[in-house]
PDB file of C-alpha atoms in Angstrom:
ATOM      1  CA  MET A   1      12.647  13.137  13.750  1.00 50.00           C
ATOM      2  CA  TRP A   2      13.329  10.615  11.006  1.00 51.00           C
ATOM      3  CA  LYS A   3      16.826   9.247  10.660  1.00 53.00           C
ATOM      4  CA  VAL A   4      18.296   9.544   7.176  1.00 46.00           C
ATOM      5  CA  VAL A   5      19.779   6.222   6.090  1.00 45.00           C
ATOM      6  CA  ARG A   6      21.728   5.605   2.915  1.00 44.00           C
ATOM      7  CA  PHE A   7      20.477   2.763   0.777  1.00 41.00           C
ATOM      8  CA  ALA A   8      22.368   0.626  -1.721  1.00 42.00           C
ATOM      9  CA  ALA A   9      20.280  -1.720  -3.864  1.00 43.00           C
ATOM     10  CA  SER A  10      21.557  -5.224  -4.452  1.00 42.00           C
ATOM     11  CA  ARG A  11      21.443  -6.516  -8.006  1.00 41.00           C
ATOM     12  CA  SER A  12      20.972 -10.072  -6.818  1.00 43.00           C
ATOM     13  CA  ARG A  13      18.294  -9.333  -4.249  1.00 44.00           C
ATOM     14  CA  GLN A  14      16.191 -12.297  -3.163  1.00 48.00           C
ATOM     15  CA  PHE A  15      12.837 -11.894  -1.488  1.00 46.00           C
ATOM     16  CA  SER A  16      12.600 -13.873   1.715  1.00 48.00           C
ATOM     17  CA  THR A  17       9.836 -14.273   4.259  1.00 51.00           C
ATOM     18  CA  ALA A  18      12.416 -15.332   6.842  1.00 52.00           C
ATOM     19  CA  ILE A  19      13.428 -12.823   9.499  1.00 53.00           C
ATOM     20  CA  PRO A  20      17.076 -13.180  10.594  1.00 58.00           C
ATOM     21  CA  TRP A  21      16.326 -11.864  14.075  1.00 66.00           C
ATOM     22  CA  PRO A  22      13.339 -11.985  16.435  1.00 70.00           C
ATOM     23  CA  CYS A  23      10.502  -9.683  15.431  1.00 73.00           C
ATOM     24  CA  LYS A  24       9.272  -7.698  18.423  1.00 78.00           C
ATOM     25  CA  VAL A  25       5.507  -7.357  18.395  1.00 84.00           C
ATOM     26  CA  HIS A  26       3.874  -5.115  20.944  1.00 87.00           C
ATOM     27  CA  LYS A  27       0.347  -5.775  19.729  1.00 93.00           C
ATOM     28  CA  ARG A  28      -2.076  -8.538  20.604  1.00 95.00           C
ATOM     29  CA  GLY A  29      -5.246 -10.074  19.240  1.00 97.00           C
ATOM     30  CA  THR A  30      -7.242  -8.180  16.657  1.00 97.00           C
ATOM     31  CA  ASP A  31      -4.725  -5.315  16.668  1.00 97.00           C
ATOM     32  CA  ILE A  32      -2.298  -7.667  14.916  1.00 96.00           C
ATOM     33  CA  LEU A  33      -4.909  -8.911  12.451  1.00 97.00           C
ATOM     34  CA  HIS A  34      -5.764  -5.308  11.544  1.00 96.00           C
ATOM     35  CA  ASP A  35      -2.119  -4.363  10.992  1.00 95.00           C
ATOM     36  CA  PRO A  36      -1.088  -5.364   7.427  1.00 95.00           C
ATOM     37  CA  TRP A  37       2.595  -5.306   8.366  1.00 92.00           C
ATOM     38  CA  PHE A  38       2.232  -8.065  10.992  1.00 94.00           C
ATOM     39  CA  ASN A  39      -0.854  -9.868   9.740  1.00 96.00           C
ATOM     40  CA  LYS A  40      -0.304 -13.324   8.230  1.00 96.00           C
ATOM     41  CA  ASP A  41      -3.997 -14.060   7.751  1.00 96.00           C
ATOM     42  CA  THR A  42      -4.420 -17.789   8.444  1.00 97.00           C
ATOM     43  CA  GLY A  43      -0.647 -18.336   8.313  1.00 97.00           C
ATOM     44  CA  PHE A  44      -0.078 -17.960  12.063  1.00 97.00           C
ATOM     45  CA  PRO A  45       1.070 -21.303  13.552  1.00 96.00           C
ATOM     46  CA  LEU A  46      -0.670 -22.436  16.723  1.00 96.00           C
ATOM     47  CA  THR A  47       2.275 -21.436  18.917  1.00 95.00           C
ATOM     48  CA  GLU A  48       2.045 -17.837  17.678  1.00 95.00           C
ATOM     49  CA  ARG A  49      -1.709 -17.830  18.002  1.00 97.00           C
ATOM     50  CA  ASP A  50      -1.343 -18.717  21.682  1.00 97.00           C
ATOM     51  CA  ARG A  51       1.392 -16.195  22.361  1.00 94.00           C
ATOM     52  CA  LEU A  52      -0.298 -13.361  20.508  1.00 96.00           C
ATOM     53  CA  GLY A  53      -3.860 -13.968  21.676  1.00 97.00           C
ATOM     54  CA  LEU A  54      -5.102 -15.096  18.282  1.00 98.00           C
ATOM     55  CA  ARG A  55      -6.527 -18.517  19.081  1.00 97.00           C
ATOM     56  CA  GLY A  56     -10.208 -18.489  18.212  1.00 97.00           C
ATOM     57  CA  LEU A  57      -9.903 -15.308  16.129  1.00 98.00           C
ATOM     58  CA  LEU A  58      -8.905 -17.213  12.985  1.00 97.00           C
ATOM     59  CA  PRO A  59     -10.145 -20.379  11.256  1.00 97.00           C
ATOM     60  CA  PRO A  60      -8.309 -23.329  12.846  1.00 96.00           C
ATOM     61  CA  ARG A  61      -6.534 -24.545   9.728  1.00 97.00           C
ATOM     62  CA  VAL A  62      -3.048 -23.051   9.249  1.00 98.00           C
ATOM     63  CA  ILE A  63      -2.515 -22.009   5.615  1.00 97.00           C
ATOM     64  CA  SER A  64       1.105 -21.639   4.506  1.00 97.00           C
ATOM     65  CA  PHE A  65       2.452 -18.482   2.887  1.00 96.00           C
ATOM     66  CA  GLU A  66       2.950 -20.346  -0.390  1.00 97.00           C
ATOM     67  CA  HIS A  67      -0.640 -21.592  -0.337  1.00 98.00           C
ATOM     68  CA  GLN A  68      -1.926 -18.083   0.332  1.00 98.00           C
ATOM     69  CA  TYR A  69       0.157 -16.838  -2.583  1.00 98.00           C
ATOM     70  CA  ASP A  70      -1.294 -19.460  -4.927  1.00 98.00           C
ATOM     71  CA  ARG A  71      -4.805 -18.738  -3.704  1.00 98.00           C
ATOM     72  CA  PHE A  72      -4.431 -15.011  -4.405  1.00 98.00           C
ATOM     73  CA  MET A  73      -3.066 -15.640  -7.895  1.00 98.00           C
ATOM     74  CA  ASP A  74      -5.975 -17.984  -8.592  1.00 98.00           C
ATOM     75  CA  SER A  75      -8.379 -15.232  -7.512  1.00 98.00           C
ATOM     76  CA  TYR A  76      -6.597 -12.760  -9.740  1.00 98.00           C
ATOM     77  CA  ARG A  77      -6.768 -15.093 -12.753  1.00 98.00           C
ATOM     78  CA  SER A  78     -10.460 -15.670 -12.075  1.00 98.00           C
ATOM     79  CA  LEU A  79     -10.983 -11.897 -12.061  1.00 97.00           C
ATOM     80  CA  GLU A  80      -9.267 -11.631 -15.437  1.00 97.00           C
ATOM     81  CA  LYS A  81     -11.516 -14.341 -16.832  1.00 97.00           C
ATOM     82  CA  ASN A  82     -14.716 -12.902 -15.378  1.00 97.00           C
ATOM     83  CA  THR A  83     -14.051  -9.354 -16.647  1.00 96.00           C
ATOM     84  CA  GLN A  84     -13.419 -10.334 -20.250  1.00 96.00           C
ATOM     85  CA  GLY A  85     -15.450  -8.118 -22.556  1.00 96.00           C
ATOM     86  CA  GLN A  86     -15.679  -5.287 -20.023  1.00 97.00           C
ATOM     87  CA  SER A  87     -14.223  -1.830 -20.676  1.00 97.00           C
ATOM     88  CA  ASP A  88     -10.500  -1.322 -20.161  1.00 96.00           C
ATOM     89  CA  LYS A  89     -11.248   1.193 -17.391  1.00 96.00           C
ATOM     90  CA  PHE A  90     -13.461  -1.265 -15.513  1.00 96.00           C
ATOM     91  CA  VAL A  91     -10.934  -4.082 -15.833  1.00 97.00           C
ATOM     92  CA  SER A  92      -7.993  -1.931 -14.734  1.00 96.00           C
ATOM     93  CA  LEU A  93      -9.783  -0.596 -11.668  1.00 97.00           C
ATOM     94  CA  SER A  94     -11.000  -4.086 -10.758  1.00 97.00           C
ATOM     95  CA  LYS A  95      -7.424  -5.374 -10.856  1.00 98.00           C
ATOM     96  CA  TRP A  96      -6.217  -2.402  -8.794  1.00 97.00           C
ATOM     97  CA  ARG A  97      -8.937  -3.047  -6.193  1.00 97.00           C
ATOM     98  CA  ILE A  98      -8.006  -6.700  -5.657  1.00 98.00           C
ATOM     99  CA  LEU A  99      -4.343  -5.755  -5.245  1.00 98.00           C
ATOM    100  CA  ASN A 100      -5.202  -2.871  -2.948  1.00 97.00           C
ATOM    101  CA  ARG A 101      -7.329  -5.139  -0.730  1.00 97.00           C
ATOM    102  CA  LEU A 102      -4.341  -7.447  -0.384  1.00 98.00           C
ATOM    103  CA  HIS A 103      -2.116  -4.456   0.435  1.00 97.00           C
ATOM    104  CA  ASP A 104      -4.558  -3.412   3.147  1.00 96.00           C
ATOM    105  CA  ARG A 105      -4.560  -6.880   4.658  1.00 96.00           C
ATOM    106  CA  ASN A 106      -1.125  -8.478   4.269  1.00 97.00           C
ATOM    107  CA  GLU A 107       1.840  -6.376   3.115  1.00 96.00           C
ATOM    108  CA  THR A 108       4.308  -9.281   3.079  1.00 95.00           C
ATOM    109  CA  LEU A 109       2.154 -11.240   0.645  1.00 97.00           C
ATOM    110  CA  TYR A 110       1.375  -8.092  -1.358  1.00 98.00           C
ATOM    111  CA  TYR A 111       5.025  -7.266  -2.006  1.00 97.00           C
ATOM    112  CA  ARG A 112       5.882 -10.890  -2.747  1.00 97.00           C
ATOM    113  CA  VAL A 113       3.161 -10.881  -5.412  1.00 98.00           C
ATOM    114  CA  LEU A 114       4.502  -7.625  -6.894  1.00 97.00           C
ATOM    115  CA  ILE A 115       8.128  -8.758  -6.917  1.00 96.00           C
ATOM    116  CA  ASP A 116       7.339 -12.076  -8.612  1.00 97.00           C
ATOM    117  CA  ASN A 117       5.018 -10.479 -11.190  1.00 97.00           C
ATOM    118  CA  ILE A 118       6.423  -6.952 -11.560  1.00 96.00           C
ATOM    119  CA  LYS A 119       6.036  -6.769 -15.350  1.00 96.00           C
ATOM    120  CA  GLU A 120       2.393  -7.770 -15.144  1.00 97.00           C
ATOM    121  CA  PHE A 121       1.423  -5.661 -12.153  1.00 98.00           C
ATOM    122  CA  ALA A 122       3.482  -2.511 -12.763  1.00 97.00           C
ATOM    123  CA  PRO A 123       0.832  -1.064 -15.129  1.00 97.00           C
ATOM    124  CA  ILE A 124      -1.792  -1.728 -12.434  1.00 97.00           C
ATOM    125  CA  ILE A 125      -0.102  -0.219  -9.381  1.00 96.00           C
ATOM    126  CA  TYR A 126       1.424   2.659 -11.390  1.00 95.00           C
ATOM    127  CA  THR A 127       0.955   4.101 -14.861  1.00 93.00           C
ATOM    128  CA  PRO A 128      -1.426   3.989 -16.594  1.00 94.00           C
ATOM    129  CA  THR A 129      -3.945   2.673 -14.035  1.00 96.00           C
ATOM    130  CA  VAL A 130      -2.816   5.002 -11.235  1.00 94.00           C
ATOM    131  CA  GLY A 131      -4.231   7.909 -13.253  1.00 92.00           C
ATOM    132  CA  LEU A 132      -7.695   6.338 -13.101  1.00 94.00           C
ATOM    133  CA  VAL A 133      -7.191   5.645  -9.417  1.00 94.00           C
ATOM    134  CA  CYS A 134      -6.337   9.283  -8.692  1.00 91.00           C
ATOM    135  CA  GLU A 135      -9.360  10.516 -10.634  1.00 89.00           C
ATOM    136  CA  ASN A 136     -11.622   8.259  -8.555  1.00 89.00           C
ATOM    137  CA  TYR A 137      -9.648   8.192  -5.303  1.00 88.00           C
ATOM    138  CA  SER A 138     -12.403   9.575  -3.087  1.00 85.00           C
ATOM    139  CA  GLY A 139     -14.669   6.697  -4.047  1.00 86.00           C
ATOM    140  CA  LEU A 140     -11.880   4.115  -3.785  1.00 90.00           C
ATOM    141  CA  PHE A 141     -10.495   5.292  -0.427  1.00 89.00           C
ATOM    142  CA  ARG A 142     -10.512   2.594   2.252  1.00 89.00           C
ATOM    143  CA  ARG A 143      -7.706   3.406   4.674  1.00 89.00           C
ATOM    144  CA  PRO A 144      -5.117   6.216   4.912  1.00 90.00           C
ATOM    145  CA  ARG A 145      -1.593   5.815   3.569  1.00 92.00           C
ATOM    146  CA  GLY A 146       1.253   8.267   3.917  1.00 95.00           C
ATOM    147  CA  MET A 147       1.134  11.718   5.517  1.00 96.00           C
ATOM    148  CA  TYR A 148      -0.848  14.820   4.628  1.00 95.00           C
ATOM    149  CA  PHE A 149       0.334  18.379   5.268  1.00 95.00           C
ATOM    150  CA  SER A 150      -1.952  21.360   4.642  1.00 92.00           C
ATOM    151  CA  ALA A 151      -2.259  25.046   5.450  1.00 89.00           C
ATOM    152  CA  LYS A 152      -4.312  24.039   8.492  1.00 91.00           C
ATOM    153  CA  ASP A 153      -1.165  22.455   9.897  1.00 93.00           C
ATOM    154  CA  ARG A 154       0.867  25.659   9.824  1.00 91.00           C
ATOM    155  CA  GLY A 155       3.162  25.757  12.841  1.00 92.00           C
ATOM    156  CA  GLU A 156       2.524  22.077  13.614  1.00 94.00           C
ATOM    157  CA  MET A 157       4.438  20.304  10.850  1.00 91.00           C
ATOM    158  CA  MET A 158       7.608  19.685  12.854  1.00 92.00           C
ATOM    159  CA  SER A 159       5.664  17.910  15.575  1.00 94.00           C
ATOM    160  CA  MET A 160       3.477  16.080  13.060  1.00 95.00           C
ATOM    161  CA  ILE A 161       6.333  14.007  11.715  1.00 92.00           C
ATOM    162  CA  TYR A 162       6.534  12.199  15.054  1.00 93.00           C
ATOM    163  CA  ASN A 163       3.091  10.790  14.324  1.00 95.00           C
ATOM    164  CA  TRP A 164       4.599   8.613  11.606  1.00 94.00           C
ATOM    165  CA  PRO A 165       5.136   5.122  13.080  1.00 89.00           C
ATOM    166  CA  ALA A 166       8.583   4.470  11.565  1.00 89.00           C
ATOM    167  CA  ASP A 167      11.746   5.863  13.132  1.00 88.00           C
ATOM    168  CA  GLU A 168      13.703   5.707   9.886  1.00 92.00           C
ATOM    169  CA  VAL A 169      12.638   6.817   6.402  1.00 94.00           C
ATOM    170  CA  ASP A 170      14.856   6.006   3.432  1.00 94.00           C
ATOM    171  CA  MET A 171      12.680   7.427   0.690  1.00 96.00           C
ATOM    172  CA  ILE A 172       9.943  10.062   0.441  1.00 96.00           C
ATOM    173  CA  VAL A 173       7.824  10.748  -2.638  1.00 96.00           C
ATOM    174  CA  LEU A 174       5.912  14.024  -2.394  1.00 95.00           C
ATOM    175  CA  THR A 175       3.251  15.643  -4.534  1.00 93.00           C
ATOM    176  CA  ASP A 176       0.942  18.626  -4.276  1.00 90.00           C
ATOM    177  CA  GLY A 177      -1.504  17.008  -6.715  1.00 85.00           C
ATOM    178  CA  SER A 178      -1.470  19.982  -9.069  1.00 83.00           C
ATOM    179  CA  ARG A 179      -0.222  18.161 -12.158  1.00 79.00           C
ATOM    180  CA  ILE A 180      -0.971  14.448 -12.207  1.00 75.00           C
ATOM    181  CA  LEU A 181       0.115  12.500 -15.303  1.00 75.00           C
ATOM    182  CA  GLY A 182      -1.320  15.047 -17.709  1.00 73.00           C
ATOM    183  CA  LEU A 183      -4.693  14.874 -15.943  1.00 78.00           C
ATOM    184  CA  GLY A 184      -4.283  18.314 -14.418  1.00 80.00           C
ATOM    185  CA  ASP A 185      -5.067  19.417 -10.889  1.00 85.00           C
ATOM    186  CA  LEU A 186      -6.452  16.520  -8.816  1.00 86.00           C
ATOM    187  CA  GLY A 187      -5.744  18.011  -5.405  1.00 84.00           C
ATOM    188  CA  VAL A 188      -5.392  15.595  -2.513  1.00 86.00           C
ATOM    189  CA  GLN A 189      -6.537  12.715  -4.725  1.00 87.00           C
ATOM    190  CA  GLY A 190      -3.058  12.826  -6.243  1.00 91.00           C
ATOM    191  CA  ILE A 191      -1.748  10.837  -3.241  1.00 93.00           C
ATOM    192  CA  GLY A 192      -2.138   7.774  -5.427  1.00 93.00           C
ATOM    193  CA  ILE A 193       1.011   8.787  -7.322  1.00 94.00           C
ATOM    194  CA  PRO A 194       3.423   8.664  -4.340  1.00 95.00           C
ATOM    195  CA  ILE A 195       1.830   5.441  -3.108  1.00 96.00           C
ATOM    196  CA  GLY A 196       2.136   3.698  -6.475  1.00 96.00           C
ATOM    197  CA  LYS A 197       5.622   5.000  -7.219  1.00 96.00           C
ATOM    198  CA  LEU A 198       6.962   3.861  -3.832  1.00 97.00           C
ATOM    199  CA  ASP A 199       5.434   0.414  -4.307  1.00 97.00           C
ATOM    200  CA  MET A 200       7.376   0.245  -7.569  1.00 96.00           C
ATOM    201  CA  TYR A 201      10.590   1.178  -5.755  1.00 96.00           C
ATOM    202  CA  VAL A 202       9.962  -1.545  -3.195  1.00 96.00           C
ATOM    203  CA  ALA A 203       9.220  -4.222  -5.766  1.00 95.00           C
ATOM    204  CA  ALA A 204      11.829  -3.287  -8.374  1.00 94.00           C
ATOM    205  CA  ALA A 205      14.641  -1.665  -6.391  1.00 93.00           C
ATOM    206  CA  GLY A 206      14.507  -3.402  -3.029  1.00 92.00           C
ATOM    207  CA  ILE A 207      13.596  -0.437  -0.840  1.00 93.00           C
ATOM    208  CA  ASN A 208      12.448  -1.513   2.613  1.00 93.00           C
ATOM    209  CA  PRO A 209       8.654  -1.067   2.651  1.00 94.00           C
ATOM    210  CA  ARG A 210       8.806  -0.039   6.305  1.00 91.00           C
ATOM    211  CA  LYS A 211      11.036   2.896   5.369  1.00 94.00           C
ATOM    212  CA  ILE A 212       9.021   4.565   2.632  1.00 96.00           C
ATOM    213  CA  LEU A 213       6.751   7.579   3.048  1.00 97.00           C
ATOM    214  CA  PRO A 214       4.185   8.937   0.556  1.00 97.00           C
ATOM    215  CA  VAL A 215       3.529  12.625   1.279  1.00 96.00           C
ATOM    216  CA  MET A 216       0.700  14.862   0.102  1.00 93.00           C
ATOM    217  CA  LEU A 217       1.261  18.614   0.339  1.00 93.00           C
ATOM    218  CA  ASP A 218      -2.367  19.688   0.250  1.00 88.00           C
ATOM    219  CA  VAL A 219      -2.563  23.186  -1.202  1.00 83.00           C
ATOM    220  CA  GLY A 220      -6.160  22.827  -2.334  1.00 80.00           C
ATOM    221  CA  THR A 221      -7.451  22.484  -5.888  1.00 78.00           C
ATOM    222  CA  ASN A 222      -8.935  24.647  -8.616  1.00 76.00           C
ATOM    223  CA  ASN A 223     -10.631  21.668 -10.254  1.00 75.00           C
ATOM    224  CA  GLU A 224     -14.311  22.609 -10.414  1.00 74.00           C
ATOM    225  CA  THR A 225     -15.448  19.004 -10.702  1.00 76.00           C
ATOM    226  CA  LEU A 226     -13.665  18.098  -7.469  1.00 75.00           C
ATOM    227  CA  LEU A 227     -14.839  21.232  -5.701  1.00 74.00           C
ATOM    228  CA  LYS A 228     -18.455  20.286  -6.433  1.00 75.00           C
ATOM    229  CA  ASP A 229     -17.991  16.631  -5.440  1.00 75.00           C
ATOM    230  CA  PRO A 230     -19.338  16.048  -1.887  1.00 74.00           C
ATOM    231  CA  LEU A 231     -16.955  13.103  -1.477  1.00 67.00           C
ATOM    232  CA  CYS A 232     -13.912  15.328  -1.947  1.00 66.00           C
ATOM    233  CA  GLU A 233     -13.051  17.189   1.245  1.00 57.00           C
TER     234      GLU A 233
END
């Protein structure tokens, strides 16, 4: 079961990519590249590529974290330029997508980007854009985040929590999706709210991203549009 740990935020928190102790990695090869927590993209030095079975799985040039950061911001600025004149909804979802792709690939870089640009990106990862994301979540879904509990799991919930990969959880944000930002009942698509809110807590309050847990309590939906949508299950 999760350990409950008290958290005290530091007012002078500094983001650092340095780890003050060895990071134990039990994965190798593509398993590391597919894990956004450990993945550094092309930032793995040659010594790590040899030790972790990554040589040949990445382009040979080693790209520093700072260079990757600048490259992402350049891509984001290009997106802003290329979507000028488009509808606000289209632009907001396009910005959310590029950030979400980074989140799926490299969490360290993702949170660095958020922390350094929190005023700019807060409206994208949370309100008001998260409302659009929840309304369209079935079409935007790429990989699962958080945990889902439903009536089908009755009698199994205690054992289910051991499926979560982290031993300690400092913060949980839970929703049943029945009342999402004035949009009404969005059912399981409301998971976007806990995800976005916890990302805000990480970026603005210093919560450890490895110790957060978005939770969806799936009690179904009465939304006729969602019930008729074949993508919503």
